[in-house]
Coordinates of C-alpha atoms in Angstrom, one line a residue:
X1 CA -0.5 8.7 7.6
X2 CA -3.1 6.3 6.1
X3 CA -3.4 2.5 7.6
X4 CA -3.7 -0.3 5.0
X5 CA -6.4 -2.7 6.0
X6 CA -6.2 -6.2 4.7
X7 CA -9.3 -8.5 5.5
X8 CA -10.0 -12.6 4.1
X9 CA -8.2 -11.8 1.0
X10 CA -8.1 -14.8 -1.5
X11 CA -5.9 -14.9 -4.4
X12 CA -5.7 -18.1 -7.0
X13 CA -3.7 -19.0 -10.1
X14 CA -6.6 -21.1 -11.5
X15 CA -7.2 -23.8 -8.9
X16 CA -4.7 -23.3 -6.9
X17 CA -4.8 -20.7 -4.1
X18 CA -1.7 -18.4 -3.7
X19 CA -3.0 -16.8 -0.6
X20 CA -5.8 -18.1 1.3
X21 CA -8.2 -16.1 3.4
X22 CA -4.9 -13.7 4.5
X23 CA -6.0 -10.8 6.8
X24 CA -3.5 -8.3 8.4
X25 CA -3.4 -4.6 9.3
X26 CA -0.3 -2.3 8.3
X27 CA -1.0 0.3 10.7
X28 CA -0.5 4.0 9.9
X29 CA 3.3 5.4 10.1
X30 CA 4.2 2.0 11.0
X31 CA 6.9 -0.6 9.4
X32 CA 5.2 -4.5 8.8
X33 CA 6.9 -6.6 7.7
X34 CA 5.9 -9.9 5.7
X35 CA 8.3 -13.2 5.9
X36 CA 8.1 -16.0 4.6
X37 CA 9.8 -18.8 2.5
X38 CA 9.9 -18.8 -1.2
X39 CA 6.4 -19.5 -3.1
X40 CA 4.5 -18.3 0.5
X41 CA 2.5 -15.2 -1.1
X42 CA 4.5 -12.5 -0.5
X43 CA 4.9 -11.4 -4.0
X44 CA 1.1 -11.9 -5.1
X45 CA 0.0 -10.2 -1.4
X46 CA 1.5 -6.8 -2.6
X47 CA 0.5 -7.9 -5.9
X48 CA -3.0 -8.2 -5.1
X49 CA -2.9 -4.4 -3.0
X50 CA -1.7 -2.5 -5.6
X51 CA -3.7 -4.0 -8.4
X52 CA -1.5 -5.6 -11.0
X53 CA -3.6 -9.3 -9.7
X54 CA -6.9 -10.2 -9.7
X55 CA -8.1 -11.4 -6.0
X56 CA -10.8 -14.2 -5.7
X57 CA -12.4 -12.9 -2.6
X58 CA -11.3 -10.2 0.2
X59 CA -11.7 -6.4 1.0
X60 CA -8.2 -4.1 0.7
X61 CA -9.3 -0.7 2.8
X62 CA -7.3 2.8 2.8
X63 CA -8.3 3.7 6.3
X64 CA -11.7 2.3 5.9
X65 CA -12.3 3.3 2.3
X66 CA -12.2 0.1 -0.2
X67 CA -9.6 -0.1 -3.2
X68 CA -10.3 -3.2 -4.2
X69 CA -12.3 -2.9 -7.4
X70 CA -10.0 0.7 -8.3
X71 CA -7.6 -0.2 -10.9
X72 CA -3.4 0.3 -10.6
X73 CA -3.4 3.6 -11.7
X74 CA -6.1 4.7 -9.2
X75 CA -4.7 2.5 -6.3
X76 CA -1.5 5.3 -7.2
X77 CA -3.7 8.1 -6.9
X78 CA -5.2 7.2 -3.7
X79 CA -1.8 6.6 -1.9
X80 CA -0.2 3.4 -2.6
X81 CA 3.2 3.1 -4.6
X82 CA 4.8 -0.3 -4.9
X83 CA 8.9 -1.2 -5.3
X84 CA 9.1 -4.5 -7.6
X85 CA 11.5 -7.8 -6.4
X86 CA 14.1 -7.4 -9.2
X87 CA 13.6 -3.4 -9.5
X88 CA 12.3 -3.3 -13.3
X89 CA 13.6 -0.2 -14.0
X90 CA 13.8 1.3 -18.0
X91 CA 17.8 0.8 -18.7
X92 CA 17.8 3.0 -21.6
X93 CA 16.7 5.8 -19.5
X94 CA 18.4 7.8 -17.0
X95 CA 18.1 8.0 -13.7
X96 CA 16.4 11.7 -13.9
X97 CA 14.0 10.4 -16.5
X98 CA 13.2 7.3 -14.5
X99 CA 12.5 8.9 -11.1
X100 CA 10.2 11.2 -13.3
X101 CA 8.2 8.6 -14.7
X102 CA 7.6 7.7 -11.2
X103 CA 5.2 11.3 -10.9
X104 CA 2.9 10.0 -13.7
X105 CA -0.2 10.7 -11.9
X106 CA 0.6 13.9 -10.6
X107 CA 0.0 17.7 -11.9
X108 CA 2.0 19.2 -8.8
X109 CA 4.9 20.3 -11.1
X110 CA 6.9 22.4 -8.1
X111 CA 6.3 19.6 -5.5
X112 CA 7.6 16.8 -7.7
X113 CA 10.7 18.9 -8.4
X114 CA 10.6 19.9 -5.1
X115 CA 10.3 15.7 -4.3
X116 CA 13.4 14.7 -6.7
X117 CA 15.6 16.9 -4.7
X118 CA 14.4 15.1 -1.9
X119 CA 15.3 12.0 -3.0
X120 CA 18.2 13.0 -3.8
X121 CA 19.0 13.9 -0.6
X122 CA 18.1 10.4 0.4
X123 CA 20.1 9.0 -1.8
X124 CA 23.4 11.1 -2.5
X125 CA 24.5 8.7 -4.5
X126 CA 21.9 9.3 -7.4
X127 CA 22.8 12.9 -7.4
X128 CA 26.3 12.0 -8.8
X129 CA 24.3 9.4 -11.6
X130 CA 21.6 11.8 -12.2
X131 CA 22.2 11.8 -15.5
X132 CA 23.5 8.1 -16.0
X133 CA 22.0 5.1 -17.7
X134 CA 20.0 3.2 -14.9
X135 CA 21.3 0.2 -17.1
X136 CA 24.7 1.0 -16.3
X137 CA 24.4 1.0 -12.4
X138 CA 25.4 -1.4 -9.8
X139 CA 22.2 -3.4 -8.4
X140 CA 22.5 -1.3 -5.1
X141 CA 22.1 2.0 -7.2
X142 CA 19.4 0.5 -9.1
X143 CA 17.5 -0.4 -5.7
X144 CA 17.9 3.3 -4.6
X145 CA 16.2 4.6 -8.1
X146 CA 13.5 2.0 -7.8
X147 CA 12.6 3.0 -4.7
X148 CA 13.1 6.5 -5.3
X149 CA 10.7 6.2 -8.5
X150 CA 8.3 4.9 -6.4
X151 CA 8.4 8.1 -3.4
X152 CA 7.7 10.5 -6.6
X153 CA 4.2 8.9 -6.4
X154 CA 3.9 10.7 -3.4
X155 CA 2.7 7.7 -1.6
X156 CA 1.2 7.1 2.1
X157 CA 1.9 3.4 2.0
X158 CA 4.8 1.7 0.1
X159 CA 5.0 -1.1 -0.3
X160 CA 8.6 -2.8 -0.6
X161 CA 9.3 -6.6 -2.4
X162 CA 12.7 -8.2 -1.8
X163 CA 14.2 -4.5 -1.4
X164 CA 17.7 -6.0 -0.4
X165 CA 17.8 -9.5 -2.2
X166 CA 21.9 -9.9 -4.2
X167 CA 23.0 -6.9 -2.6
X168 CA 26.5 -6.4 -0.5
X169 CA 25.8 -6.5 3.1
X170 CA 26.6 -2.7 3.4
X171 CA 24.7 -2.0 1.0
X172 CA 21.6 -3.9 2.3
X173 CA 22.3 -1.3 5.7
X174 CA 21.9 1.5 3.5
X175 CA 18.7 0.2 1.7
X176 CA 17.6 -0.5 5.2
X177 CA 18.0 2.8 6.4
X178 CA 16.3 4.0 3.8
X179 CA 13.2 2.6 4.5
X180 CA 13.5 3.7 8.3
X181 CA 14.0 7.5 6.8
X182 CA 11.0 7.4 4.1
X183 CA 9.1 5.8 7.2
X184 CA 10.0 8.6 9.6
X185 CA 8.8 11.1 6.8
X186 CA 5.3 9.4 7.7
X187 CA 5.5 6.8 4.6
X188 CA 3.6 3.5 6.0
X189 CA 5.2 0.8 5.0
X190 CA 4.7 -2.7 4.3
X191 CA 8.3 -4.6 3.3
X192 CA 8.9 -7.9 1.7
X193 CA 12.1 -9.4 2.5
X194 CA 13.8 -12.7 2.3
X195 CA 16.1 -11.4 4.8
X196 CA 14.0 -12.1 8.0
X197 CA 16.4 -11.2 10.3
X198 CA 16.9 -7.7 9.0
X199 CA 13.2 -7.3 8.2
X200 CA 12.3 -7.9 12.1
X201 CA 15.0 -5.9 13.2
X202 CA 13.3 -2.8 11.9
X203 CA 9.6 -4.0 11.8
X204 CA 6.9 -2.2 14.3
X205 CA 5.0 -5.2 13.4
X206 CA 5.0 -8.5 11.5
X207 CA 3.5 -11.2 10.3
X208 CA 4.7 -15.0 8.7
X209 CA 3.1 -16.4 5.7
X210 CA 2.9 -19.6 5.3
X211 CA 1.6 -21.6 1.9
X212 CA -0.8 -18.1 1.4
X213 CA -1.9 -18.2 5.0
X214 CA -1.2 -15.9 7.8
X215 CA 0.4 -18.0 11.0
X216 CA 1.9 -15.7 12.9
X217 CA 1.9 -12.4 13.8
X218 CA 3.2 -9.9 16.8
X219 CA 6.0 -7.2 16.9
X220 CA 9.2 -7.2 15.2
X221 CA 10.7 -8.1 18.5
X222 CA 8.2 -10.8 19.4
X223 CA 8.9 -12.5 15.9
X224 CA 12.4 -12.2 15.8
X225 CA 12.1 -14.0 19.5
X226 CA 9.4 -16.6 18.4
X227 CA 11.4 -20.6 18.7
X228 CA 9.0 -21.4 15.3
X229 CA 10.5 -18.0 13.5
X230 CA 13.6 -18.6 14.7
X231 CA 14.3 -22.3 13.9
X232 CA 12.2 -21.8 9.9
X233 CA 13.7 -17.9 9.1
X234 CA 16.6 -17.3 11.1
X235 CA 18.7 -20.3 10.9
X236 CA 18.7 -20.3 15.0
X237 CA 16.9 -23.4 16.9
X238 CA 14.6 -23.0 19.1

């Protein structure tokens, strides 16, 4: 279990600041959760950890150690694996080939086989598409291979964007549930989700971002029970 360890990060898009002085701790074997509304820095946040954008100013530490100046493919190595908002999977591929892909940086030939038939577990449903298009699935099947792709890094923190955003509400249980089981495997997670609600529900711990800052944080429970989270996320008043 590894704890992610975000302190004053700063992210801009020229002059304008995405995320502004942000600091937040996704404790080890633990569930945060990030909400937010649309164009708050949820996106660029996970961006910024796994190295696909440049931050301005800020330390991002692995249980003490600082990632911040390794590159993607390094941040993989040392533990973090990221599922994209919209999936992005290769849709001329199948679903074997794309949950292999997701091993890129690894040389444990047994354990990754040993890790597909894990996933599979995970996700039954994958077992009877093994060998079908990822093009040609439904958008909850695609979620599961995303995700999936991104276990085969072998990752101790995940980290999860928009995970359940257009899908049929059983479908968003069963994404859910998911996470909760790749989390009880000792995965820490950090989840994106529009969904607030069903974010909290499950969340150890969360925070709110607001316009790239961080303005509230506290347990899933204590957010889900907060009059500001509830009258801005959850379509409740306070």
């Amino acid at each position: 279990m590894r704890t992610l360890d975000v302190r004053d990060l700063t992210v801009a898009y020229g002059a304008i600041s995405a995320v502004r002085s942000a600091s937040f701790t996704a404790a080890a074997g633990k569930i945060t959760a990030v909400v937010g509304a649309n164009g708050a820095g949820k996106t660029t946040v996970l961006n910024a950890i796994s190295g696909l954008r440049d931050v301005r100013a800020g330390r991002i530490d692995m249980d003490g150690q600082d990632i911040g100046a390794l590159p993607p493919h390094e941040r993989v190595r040392a533990g973090i694996a990221q599922v994209p908002e919209g999936r992005r999977l290769f849709g001329r591929m199948t679903v074997a080939e794309n949950l292999e892909i997701g091993a890129f940086v690894r040389q444990d030939r047994a354990k990754v086989r040993q890790d597909i038939e894990r996933i599979l577990v995970l996700f039954p449903r994958l077992k009877e598409r093994y060998r079908q298009l990822a093009g040609t699935l439904s958008g909850g099947e695609q979620q599961m291979v995303a995700m999936g792709r991104a276990m085969m890094a072998d990752p101790s923190v995940l980290l999860l964007d928009e995970p359940t955003m257009g899908l049929a509400p059983q479908i968003v249980d069963l994404v859910l549930e998911a996470v909760q089981a790749i989390n009880a495997q000792g995965v820490t997670v950090l989840l994106v989700e529009q969904n607030a609600y069903r974010a909290l529900e499950i969340a150890d711990q969360a925070f709110v971002l607001e316009t790239g800052e961080v303005t509230l944080s506290g347990s899933g429970e204590e957010l889900l029970s907060h009059p500001r989270v509830r009258s801005a996320y959850l379509g409740h008043d306070a």
